Amino acid sequence: MASRQFATFEVDGQLFGVEVHTVQEVLSYNEYTPVPLAPQAVGGLFNLRGQVIAAVDLRVQLGLPRQALKGPVMNVILRGDGEPVSLLVDKIGEVVDLDDERFEPPPDTLSGPTRELVVGTFKLDGRLMLALDVIQAVDTYRATN
């Protein structure tokens, strides 16, 4: 039976996951540089060991209020086609092994910006994990309305 590993995290109490092979690292960071005229979802830039990383606020991508960047904020650094990009999230979870047979398409009742970002769901013990489309999640130019 085929399985995949997901790195999990929470935004506004909802559990999300991305496939582990798309994650470079997970860290807490607290010094972000604002980017004037950038899309609303760009939370800022930060320096990670000499590399400038754009931080995309997943709350904004989901149609929620922007995260306050005061104090340490949790980052999921994703490997992109070009340079790494960070997703700003509320809370980091764990890495879980999930069987492909537990994968289900997004429910028809899922609507709004979240629908565009979710590729499917996995039922976990007492929770539902929404699997994110990494490319859509970091696309700050897509419509969020």
PDB file of N, CA and C in Angstrom, residues 30-127:
ATOM      1  N   ASN A  30      11.549  36.231  13.692  1.00  0.00           N
ATOM      2  CA  ASN A  30      10.836  37.407  14.187  1.00  0.00           C
ATOM      3  C   ASN A  30      11.264  38.746  13.589  1.00  0.00           C
ATOM      4  N   GLU A  31      12.120  38.772  12.583  1.00  0.00           N
ATOM      5  CA  GLU A  31      12.537  40.034  11.981  1.00  0.00           C
ATOM      6  C   GLU A  31      12.209  40.029  10.498  1.00  0.00           C
ATOM      7  N   TYR A  32      11.090  40.655  10.149  1.00  0.00           N
ATOM      8  CA  TYR A  32      10.637  40.700   8.765  1.00  0.00           C
ATOM      9  C   TYR A  32      10.741  42.120   8.226  1.00  0.00           C
ATOM     10  N   THR A  33      11.156  42.254   6.987  1.00  0.00           N
ATOM     11  CA  THR A  33      11.235  43.554   6.330  1.00  0.00           C
ATOM     12  C   THR A  33      10.006  43.723   5.455  1.00  0.00           C
ATOM     13  N   PRO A  34       9.219  44.780   5.686  1.00  0.00           N
ATOM     14  CA  PRO A  34       8.036  45.014   4.847  1.00  0.00           C
ATOM     15  C   PRO A  34       8.433  45.259   3.388  1.00  0.00           C
ATOM     16  N   VAL A  35       7.536  44.927   2.472  1.00  0.00           N
ATOM     17  CA  VAL A  35       7.773  45.126   1.050  1.00  0.00           C
ATOM     18  C   VAL A  35       6.695  46.075   0.521  1.00  0.00           C
ATOM     19  N   PRO A  36       7.048  47.345   0.322  1.00  0.00           N
ATOM     20  CA  PRO A  36       6.057  48.304  -0.175  1.00  0.00           C
ATOM     21  C   PRO A  36       5.498  47.872  -1.530  1.00  0.00           C
ATOM     22  N   LEU A  37       4.205  48.090  -1.714  1.00  0.00           N
ATOM     23  CA  LEU A  37       3.485  47.800  -2.958  1.00  0.00           C
ATOM     24  C   LEU A  37       3.397  46.307  -3.296  1.00  0.00           C
ATOM     25  N   ALA A  38       3.805  45.448  -2.377  1.00  0.00           N
ATOM     26  CA  ALA A  38       3.693  44.004  -2.611  1.00  0.00           C
ATOM     27  C   ALA A  38       2.241  43.577  -2.419  1.00  0.00           C
ATOM     28  N   PRO A  39       1.850  42.437  -2.995  1.00  0.00           N
ATOM     29  CA  PRO A  39       0.501  41.918  -2.739  1.00  0.00           C
ATOM     30  C   PRO A  39       0.261  41.751  -1.236  1.00  0.00           C
ATOM     31  N   GLN A  40      -0.992  41.865  -0.813  1.00  0.00           N
ATOM     32  CA  GLN A  40      -1.375  41.782   0.599  1.00  0.00           C
ATOM     33  C   GLN A  40      -0.845  40.517   1.284  1.00  0.00           C
ATOM     34  N   ALA A  41      -0.764  39.420   0.547  1.00  0.00           N
ATOM     35  CA  ALA A  41      -0.345  38.151   1.141  1.00  0.00           C
ATOM     36  C   ALA A  41       1.142  38.087   1.459  1.00  0.00           C
ATOM     37  N   VAL A  42       1.939  39.003   0.934  1.00  0.00           N
ATOM     38  CA  VAL A  42       3.368  38.992   1.239  1.00  0.00           C
ATOM     39  C   VAL A  42       3.562  39.633   2.607  1.00  0.00           C
ATOM     40  N   GLY A  43       3.933  38.814   3.577  1.00  0.00           N
ATOM     41  CA  GLY A  43       4.114  39.293   4.933  1.00  0.00           C
ATOM     42  C   GLY A  43       5.401  40.068   5.117  1.00  0.00           C
ATOM     43  N   GLY A  44       6.371  39.820   4.257  1.00  0.00           N
ATOM     44  CA  GLY A  44       7.651  40.501   4.331  1.00  0.00           C
ATOM     45  C   GLY A  44       8.767  39.610   3.811  1.00  0.00           C
ATOM     46  N   LEU A  45       9.979  40.097   3.990  1.00  0.00           N
ATOM     47  CA  LEU A  45      11.180  39.345   3.607  1.00  0.00           C
ATOM     48  C   LEU A  45      12.022  39.127   4.847  1.00  0.00           C
ATOM     49  N   PHE A  46      12.810  38.038   4.846  1.00  0.00           N
ATOM     50  CA  PHE A  46      13.764  37.852   5.929  1.00  0.00           C
ATOM     51  C   PHE A  46      15.015  37.169   5.402  1.00  0.00           C
ATOM     52  N   ASN A  47      16.094  37.326   6.151  1.00  0.00           N
ATOM     53  CA  ASN A  47      17.398  36.806   5.770  1.00  0.00           C
ATOM     54  C   ASN A  47      17.616  35.481   6.491  1.00  0.00           C
ATOM     55  N   LEU A  48      17.733  34.410   5.723  1.00  0.00           N
ATOM     56  CA  LEU A  48      17.981  33.080   6.286  1.00  0.00           C
ATOM     57  C   LEU A  48      19.359  32.626   5.827  1.00  0.00           C
ATOM     58  N   ARG A  49      20.346  32.777   6.708  1.00  0.00           N
ATOM     59  CA  ARG A  49      21.719  32.362   6.411  1.00  0.00           C
ATOM     60  C   ARG A  49      22.212  32.922   5.069  1.00  0.00           C
ATOM     61  N   GLY A  50      21.957  34.221   4.856  1.00  0.00           N
ATOM     62  CA  GLY A  50      22.433  34.887   3.659  1.00  0.00           C
ATOM     63  C   GLY A  50      21.502  34.813   2.461  1.00  0.00           C
ATOM     64  N   GLN A  51      20.412  34.119   2.586  1.00  0.00           N
ATOM     65  CA  GLN A  51      19.443  34.016   1.488  1.00  0.00           C
ATOM     66  C   GLN A  51      18.181  34.788   1.855  1.00  0.00           C
ATOM     67  N   VAL A  52      17.719  35.655   0.959  1.00  0.00           N
ATOM     68  CA  VAL A  52      16.502  36.426   1.199  1.00  0.00           C
ATOM     69  C   VAL A  52      15.299  35.553   0.868  1.00  0.00           C
ATOM     70  N   ILE A  53      14.392  35.425   1.840  1.00  0.00           N
ATOM     71  CA  ILE A  53      13.206  34.570   1.702  1.00  0.00           C
ATOM     72  C   ILE A  53      11.957  35.444   1.774  1.00  0.00           C
ATOM     73  N   ALA A  54      11.042  35.251   0.832  1.00  0.00           N
ATOM     74  CA  ALA A  54       9.739  35.920   0.879  1.00  0.00           C
ATOM     75  C   ALA A  54       8.824  35.108   1.778  1.00  0.00           C
ATOM     76  N   ALA A  55       8.121  35.792   2.673  1.00  0.00           N
ATOM     77  CA  ALA A  55       7.191  35.147   3.599  1.00  0.00           C
ATOM     78  C   ALA A  55       5.759  35.431   3.142  1.00  0.00           C
ATOM     79  N   VAL A  56       5.035  34.371   2.787  1.00  0.00           N
ATOM     80  CA  VAL A  56       3.647  34.481   2.334  1.00  0.00           C
ATOM     81  C   VAL A  56       2.731  34.132   3.500  1.00  0.00           C
ATOM     82  N   ASP A  57       1.839  35.048   3.831  1.00  0.00           N
ATOM     83  CA  ASP A  57       0.919  34.853   4.952  1.00  0.00           C
ATOM     84  C   ASP A  57      -0.227  33.941   4.508  1.00  0.00           C
ATOM     85  N   LEU A  58      -0.214  32.701   4.991  1.00  0.00           N
ATOM     86  CA  LEU A  58      -1.247  31.749   4.591  1.00  0.00           C
ATOM     87  C   LEU A  58      -2.626  32.183   5.060  1.00  0.00           C
ATOM     88  N   ARG A  59      -2.691  32.934   6.145  1.00  0.00           N
ATOM     89  CA  ARG A  59      -3.992  33.446   6.615  1.00  0.00           C
ATOM     90  C   ARG A  59      -4.629  34.311   5.521  1.00  0.00           C
ATOM     91  N   VAL A  60      -3.854  35.198   4.914  1.00  0.00           N
ATOM     92  CA  VAL A  60      -4.381  36.062   3.853  1.00  0.00           C
ATOM     93  C   VAL A  60      -4.784  35.225   2.651  1.00  0.00           C
ATOM     94  N   GLN A  61      -3.963  34.249   2.301  1.00  0.00           N
ATOM     95  CA  GLN A  61      -4.274  33.380   1.158  1.00  0.00           C
ATOM     96  C   GLN A  61      -5.600  32.637   1.370  1.00  0.00           C
ATOM     97  N   LEU A  62      -5.948  32.383   2.627  1.00  0.00           N
ATOM     98  CA  LEU A  62      -7.194  31.673   2.955  1.00  0.00           C
ATOM     99  C   LEU A  62      -8.369  32.627   3.156  1.00  0.00           C
ATOM    100  N   GLY A  63      -8.132  33.925   2.971  1.00  0.00           N
ATOM    101  CA  GLY A  63      -9.212  34.903   3.136  1.00  0.00           C
ATOM    102  C   GLY A  63      -9.425  35.340   4.572  1.00  0.00           C
ATOM    103  N   LEU A  64      -8.446  35.115   5.439  1.00  0.00           N
ATOM    104  CA  LEU A  64      -8.518  35.488   6.849  1.00  0.00           C
ATOM    105  C   LEU A  64      -7.734  36.785   7.084  1.00  0.00           C
ATOM    106  N   PRO A  65      -7.919  37.406   8.264  1.00  0.00           N
ATOM    107  CA  PRO A  65      -7.133  38.611   8.572  1.00  0.00           C
ATOM    108  C   PRO A  65      -5.638  38.305   8.608  1.00  0.00           C
ATOM    109  N   ARG A  66      -4.857  39.293   8.234  1.00  0.00           N
ATOM    110  CA  ARG A  66      -3.401  39.169   8.193  1.00  0.00           C
ATOM    111  C   ARG A  66      -2.830  38.859   9.574  1.00  0.00           C
ATOM    112  N   GLN A  67      -1.764  38.078   9.601  1.00  0.00           N
ATOM    113  CA  GLN A  67      -1.083  37.736  10.848  1.00  0.00           C
ATOM    114  C   GLN A  67      -0.248  38.927  11.327  1.00  0.00           C
ATOM    115  N   ALA A  68      -0.275  39.182  12.633  1.00  0.00           N
ATOM    116  CA  ALA A  68       0.576  40.233  13.206  1.00  0.00           C
ATOM    117  C   ALA A  68       1.997  39.687  13.292  1.00  0.00           C
ATOM    118  N   LEU A  69       2.939  40.386  12.686  1.00  0.00           N
ATOM    119  CA  LEU A  69       4.317  39.906  12.673  1.00  0.00           C
ATOM    120  C   LEU A  69       5.102  40.496  13.831  1.00  0.00           C
ATOM    121  N   LYS A  70       4.561  40.348  15.021  1.00  0.00           N
ATOM    122  CA  LYS A  70       5.220  40.819  16.234  1.00  0.00           C
ATOM    123  C   LYS A  70       5.658  39.591  17.021  1.00  0.00           C
ATOM    124  N   GLY A  71       6.938  39.527  17.315  1.00  0.00           N
ATOM    125  CA  GLY A  71       7.457  38.360  18.018  1.00  0.00           C
ATOM    126  C   GLY A  71       7.692  37.219  17.038  1.00  0.00           C
ATOM    127  N   PRO A  72       8.109  36.070  17.549  1.00  0.00           N
ATOM    128  CA  PRO A  72       8.389  34.934  16.665  1.00  0.00           C
ATOM    129  C   PRO A  72       7.132  34.443  15.937  1.00  0.00           C
ATOM    130  N   VAL A  73       7.298  34.157  14.666  1.00  0.00           N
ATOM    131  CA  VAL A  73       6.220  33.633  13.825  1.00  0.00           C
ATOM    132  C   VAL A  73       6.718  32.329  13.211  1.00  0.00           C
ATOM    133  N   MET A  74       5.837  31.348  13.118  1.00  0.00           N
ATOM    134  CA  MET A  74       6.216  30.049  12.572  1.00  0.00           C
ATOM    135  C   MET A  74       6.231  30.088  11.048  1.00  0.00           C
ATOM    136  N   ASN A  75       7.287  29.526  10.473  1.00  0.00           N
ATOM    137  CA  ASN A  75       7.505  29.500   9.031  1.00  0.00           C
ATOM    138  C   ASN A  75       7.693  28.066   8.551  1.00  0.00           C
ATOM    139  N   VAL A  76       7.028  27.732   7.469  1.00  0.00           N
ATOM    140  CA  VAL A  76       7.288  26.481   6.759  1.00  0.00           C
ATOM    141  C   VAL A  76       7.974  26.905   5.464  1.00  0.00           C
ATOM    142  N   ILE A  77       9.278  26.637   5.361  1.00  0.00           N
ATOM    143  CA  ILE A  77      10.040  27.029   4.178  1.00  0.00           C
ATOM    144  C   ILE A  77       9.865  25.937   3.128  1.00  0.00           C
ATOM    145  N   LEU A  78       9.311  26.334   1.990  1.00  0.00           N
ATOM    146  CA  LEU A  78       9.024  25.395   0.909  1.00  0.00           C
ATOM    147  C   LEU A  78      10.053  25.514  -0.198  1.00  0.00           C
ATOM    148  N   ARG A  79      10.407  24.383  -0.777  1.00  0.00           N
ATOM    149  CA  ARG A  79      11.284  24.387  -1.948  1.00  0.00           C
ATOM    150  C   ARG A  79      10.431  24.720  -3.161  1.00  0.00           C
ATOM    151  N   GLY A  80      10.776  25.768  -3.838  1.00  0.00           N
ATOM    152  CA  GLY A  80      10.028  26.131  -5.034  1.00  0.00           C
ATOM    153  C   GLY A  80      10.800  25.750  -6.275  1.00  0.00           C
ATOM    154  N   ASP A  81      10.248  26.092  -7.442  1.00  0.00           N
ATOM    155  CA  ASP A  81      10.965  25.857  -8.693  1.00  0.00           C
ATOM    156  C   ASP A  81      12.223  26.712  -8.742  1.00  0.00           C
ATOM    157  N   GLY A  82      12.121  27.915  -8.201  1.00  0.00           N
ATOM    158  CA  GLY A  82      13.266  28.815  -8.190  1.00  0.00           C
ATOM    159  C   GLY A  82      13.855  28.874  -6.801  1.00  0.00           C
ATOM    160  N   GLU A  83      13.452  29.897  -6.059  1.00  0.00           N
ATOM    161  CA  GLU A  83      13.975  30.106  -4.715  1.00  0.00           C
ATOM    162  C   GLU A  83      12.974  29.626  -3.670  1.00  0.00           C
ATOM    163  N   PRO A  84      13.469  29.308  -2.473  1.00  0.00           N
ATOM    164  CA  PRO A  84      12.555  28.897  -1.399  1.00  0.00           C
ATOM    165  C   PRO A  84      11.603  30.039  -1.035  1.00  0.00           C
ATOM    166  N   VAL A  85      10.412  29.674  -0.589  1.00  0.00           N
ATOM    167  CA  VAL A  85       9.395  30.620  -0.144  1.00  0.00           C
ATOM    168  C   VAL A  85       8.872  30.121   1.188  1.00  0.00           C
ATOM    169  N   SER A  86       8.566  31.043   2.100  1.00  0.00           N
ATOM    170  CA  SER A  86       8.052  30.669   3.407  1.00  0.00           C
ATOM    171  C   SER A  86       6.536  30.856   3.468  1.00  0.00           C
ATOM    172  N   LEU A  87       5.869  29.923   4.120  1.00  0.00           N
ATOM    173  CA  LEU A  87       4.462  30.092   4.476  1.00  0.00           C
ATOM    174  C   LEU A  87       4.416  30.452   5.952  1.00  0.00           C
ATOM    175  N   LEU A  88       3.778  31.573   6.272  1.00  0.00           N
ATOM    176  CA  LEU A  88       3.582  31.959   7.669  1.00  0.00           C
ATOM    177  C   LEU A  88       2.351  31.224   8.183  1.00  0.00           C
ATOM    178  N   VAL A  89       2.512  30.461   9.249  1.00  0.00           N
ATOM    179  CA  VAL A  89       1.431  29.665   9.808  1.00  0.00           C
ATOM    180  C   VAL A  89       1.297  29.956  11.293  1.00  0.00           C
ATOM    181  N   ASP A  90       0.191  29.528  11.893  1.00  0.00           N
ATOM    182  CA  ASP A  90      -0.058  29.795  13.319  1.00  0.00           C
ATOM    183  C   ASP A  90       0.689  28.840  14.235  1.00  0.00           C
ATOM    184  N   LYS A  91       0.758  27.580  13.837  1.00  0.00           N
ATOM    185  CA  LYS A  91       1.312  26.548  14.727  1.00  0.00           C
ATOM    186  C   LYS A  91       1.855  25.404  13.881  1.00  0.00           C
ATOM    187  N   ILE A  92       3.014  24.896  14.260  1.00  0.00           N
ATOM    188  CA  ILE A  92       3.617  23.762  13.569  1.00  0.00           C
ATOM    189  C   ILE A  92       3.113  22.467  14.202  1.00  0.00           C
ATOM    190  N   GLY A  93       2.829  21.484  13.359  1.00  0.00           N
ATOM    191  CA  GLY A  93       2.360  20.183  13.845  1.00  0.00           C
ATOM    192  C   GLY A  93       3.487  19.167  13.818  1.00  0.00           C
ATOM    193  N   GLU A  94       3.202  18.024  13.218  1.00  0.00           N
ATOM    194  CA  GLU A  94       4.175  16.941  13.155  1.00  0.00           C
ATOM    195  C   GLU A  94       4.220  16.377  11.746  1.00  0.00           C
ATOM    196  N   VAL A  95       5.109  15.449  11.521  1.00  0.00           N
ATOM    197  CA  VAL A  95       5.165  14.736  10.249  1.00  0.00           C
ATOM    198  C   VAL A  95       4.354  13.458  10.417  1.00  0.00           C
ATOM    199  N   VAL A  96       3.427  13.236   9.476  1.00  0.00           N
ATOM    200  CA  VAL A  96       2.573  12.049   9.555  1.00  0.00           C
ATOM    201  C   VAL A  96       2.689  11.231   8.271  1.00  0.00           C
ATOM    202  N   ASP A  97       2.658   9.910   8.421  1.00  0.00           N
ATOM    203  CA  ASP A  97       2.607   8.981   7.287  1.00  0.00           C
ATOM    204  C   ASP A  97       1.151   8.689   7.000  1.00  0.00           C
ATOM    205  N   LEU A  98       0.709   8.928   5.776  1.00  0.00           N
ATOM    206  CA  LEU A  98      -0.695   8.708   5.427  1.00  0.00           C
ATOM    207  C   LEU A  98      -0.807   7.803   4.203  1.00  0.00           C
ATOM    208  N   ASP A  99      -1.661   6.791   4.326  1.00  0.00           N
ATOM    209  CA  ASP A  99      -1.901   5.877   3.213  1.00  0.00           C
ATOM    210  C   ASP A  99      -2.703   6.575   2.124  1.00  0.00           C
ATOM    211  N   ASP A 100      -2.326   6.345   0.885  1.00  0.00           N
ATOM    212  CA  ASP A 100      -3.025   6.963  -0.245  1.00  0.00           C
ATOM    213  C   ASP A 100      -4.506   6.598  -0.277  1.00  0.00           C
ATOM    214  N   GLU A 101      -4.853   5.436   0.254  1.00  0.00           N
ATOM    215  CA  GLU A 101      -6.266   5.032   0.232  1.00  0.00           C
ATOM    216  C   GLU A 101      -7.133   5.882   1.165  1.00  0.00           C
ATOM    217  N   ARG A 102      -6.514   6.632   2.077  1.00  0.00           N
ATOM    218  CA  ARG A 102      -7.259   7.525   2.970  1.00  0.00           C
ATOM    219  C   ARG A 102      -7.501   8.904   2.352  1.00  0.00           C
ATOM    220  N   PHE A 103      -6.893   9.153   1.174  1.00  0.00           N
ATOM    221  CA  PHE A 103      -7.037  10.432   0.493  1.00  0.00           C
ATOM    222  C   PHE A 103      -8.427  10.554  -0.114  1.00  0.00           C
ATOM    223  N   GLU A 104      -9.032  11.731   0.067  1.00  0.00           N
ATOM    224  CA  GLU A 104     -10.337  12.010  -0.540  1.00  0.00           C
ATOM    225  C   GLU A 104     -10.269  13.383  -1.202  1.00  0.00           C
ATOM    226  N   PRO A 105     -11.012  13.581  -2.294  1.00  0.00           N
ATOM    227  CA  PRO A 105     -11.034  14.907  -2.913  1.00  0.00           C
ATOM    228  C   PRO A 105     -11.664  15.914  -1.962  1.00  0.00           C
ATOM    229  N   PRO A 106     -11.428  17.204  -2.204  1.00  0.00           N
ATOM    230  CA  PRO A 106     -12.034  18.208  -1.326  1.00  0.00           C
ATOM    231  C   PRO A 106     -13.549  18.090  -1.351  1.00  0.00           C
ATOM    232  N   PRO A 107     -14.208  18.271  -0.214  1.00  0.00           N
ATOM    233  CA  PRO A 107     -15.671  18.180  -0.200  1.00  0.00           C
ATOM    234  C   PRO A 107     -16.294  19.305  -1.023  1.00  0.00           C
ATOM    235  N   ASP A 108     -17.437  19.042  -1.609  1.00  0.00           N
ATOM    236  CA  ASP A 108     -18.142  20.041  -2.415  1.00  0.00           C
ATOM    237  C   ASP A 108     -18.521  21.267  -1.595  1.00  0.00           C
ATOM    238  N   THR A 109     -18.667  21.095  -0.293  1.00  0.00           N
ATOM    239  CA  THR A 109     -19.064  22.211   0.577  1.00  0.00           C
ATOM    240  C   THR A 109     -17.920  23.181   0.867  1.00  0.00           C
ATOM    241  N   LEU A 110     -16.688  22.791   0.538  1.00  0.00           N
ATOM    242  CA  LEU A 110     -15.536  23.665   0.738  1.00  0.00           C
ATOM    243  C   LEU A 110     -15.569  24.737  -0.342  1.00  0.00           C
ATOM    244  N   SER A 111     -15.574  26.004   0.089  1.00  0.00           N
ATOM    245  CA  SER A 111     -15.710  27.084  -0.895  1.00  0.00           C
ATOM    246  C   SER A 111     -14.733  28.207  -0.596  1.00  0.00           C
ATOM    247  N   GLY A 112     -14.783  29.236  -1.407  1.00  0.00           N
ATOM    248  CA  GLY A 112     -13.948  30.407  -1.206  1.00  0.00           C
ATOM    249  C   GLY A 112     -12.497  30.143  -1.534  1.00  0.00           C
ATOM    250  N   PRO A 113     -11.611  30.994  -1.012  1.00  0.00           N
ATOM    251  CA  PRO A 113     -10.179  30.859  -1.314  1.00  0.00           C
ATOM    252  C   PRO A 113      -9.610  29.499  -0.901  1.00  0.00           C
ATOM    253  N   THR A 114     -10.137  28.936   0.170  1.00  0.00           N
ATOM    254  CA  THR A 114      -9.624  27.651   0.643  1.00  0.00           C
ATOM    255  C   THR A 114      -9.779  26.576  -0.425  1.00  0.00           C
ATOM    256  N   ARG A 115     -10.882  26.595  -1.146  1.00  0.00           N
ATOM    257  CA  ARG A 115     -11.150  25.598  -2.193  1.00  0.00           C
ATOM    258  C   ARG A 115     -10.038  25.577  -3.242  1.00  0.00           C
ATOM    259  N   GLU A 116      -9.516  26.765  -3.591  1.00  0.00           N
ATOM    260  CA  GLU A 116      -8.467  26.865  -4.606  1.00  0.00           C
ATOM    261  C   GLU A 116      -7.125  26.316  -4.114  1.00  0.00           C
ATOM    262  N   LEU A 117      -6.931  26.309  -2.809  1.00  0.00           N
ATOM    263  CA  LEU A 117      -5.642  25.910  -2.248  1.00  0.00           C
ATOM    264  C   LEU A 117      -5.562  24.441  -1.852  1.00  0.00           C
ATOM    265  N   VAL A 118      -6.707  23.786  -1.717  1.00  0.00           N
ATOM    266  CA  VAL A 118      -6.744  22.418  -1.185  1.00  0.00           C
ATOM    267  C   VAL A 118      -6.900  21.398  -2.317  1.00  0.00           C
ATOM    268  N   VAL A 119      -6.006  20.405  -2.319  1.00  0.00           N
ATOM    269  CA  VAL A 119      -6.075  19.349  -3.336  1.00  0.00           C
ATOM    270  C   VAL A 119      -6.824  18.124  -2.838  1.00  0.00           C
ATOM    271  N   GLY A 120      -6.993  18.009  -1.519  1.00  0.00           N
ATOM    272  CA  GLY A 120      -7.702  16.864  -0.975  1.00  0.00           C
ATOM    273  C   GLY A 120      -7.673  16.858   0.538  1.00  0.00           C
ATOM    274  N   THR A 121      -8.252  15.816   1.101  1.00  0.00           N
ATOM    275  CA  THR A 121      -8.346  15.699   2.553  1.00  0.00           C
ATOM    276  C   THR A 121      -7.914  14.302   3.006  1.00  0.00           C
ATOM    277  N   PHE A 122      -7.494  14.229   4.240  1.00  0.00           N
ATOM    278  CA  PHE A 122      -7.185  12.964   4.903  1.00  0.00           C
ATOM    279  C   PHE A 122      -7.884  12.974   6.249  1.00  0.00           C
ATOM    280  N   LYS A 123      -8.591  11.905   6.567  1.00  0.00           N
ATOM    281  CA  LYS A 123      -9.212  11.780   7.889  1.00  0.00           C
ATOM    282  C   LYS A 123      -8.176  11.215   8.849  1.00  0.00           C
ATOM    283  N   LEU A 124      -7.874  11.992   9.876  1.00  0.00           N
ATOM    284  CA  LEU A 124      -6.964  11.551  10.923  1.00  0.00           C
ATOM    285  C   LEU A 124      -7.793  11.237  12.149  1.00  0.00           C
ATOM    286  N   ASP A 125      -7.153  10.806  13.211  1.00  0.00           N
ATOM    287  CA  ASP A 125      -7.874  10.500  14.443  1.00  0.00           C
ATOM    288  C   ASP A 125      -8.540  11.763  14.985  1.00  0.00           C
ATOM    289  N   GLY A 126      -9.834  11.880  14.774  1.00  0.00           N
ATOM    290  CA  GLY A 126     -10.602  12.991  15.311  1.00  0.00           C
ATOM    291  C   GLY A 126     -10.432  14.314  14.583  1.00  0.00           C
ATOM    292  N   ARG A 127      -9.670  14.348  13.506  1.00  0.00           N
ATOM    293  CA  ARG A 127      -9.439  15.601  12.770  1.00  0.00           C
ATOM    294  C   ARG A 127      -9.423  15.341  11.279  1.00  0.00           C
TER     295      ARG A 127
END
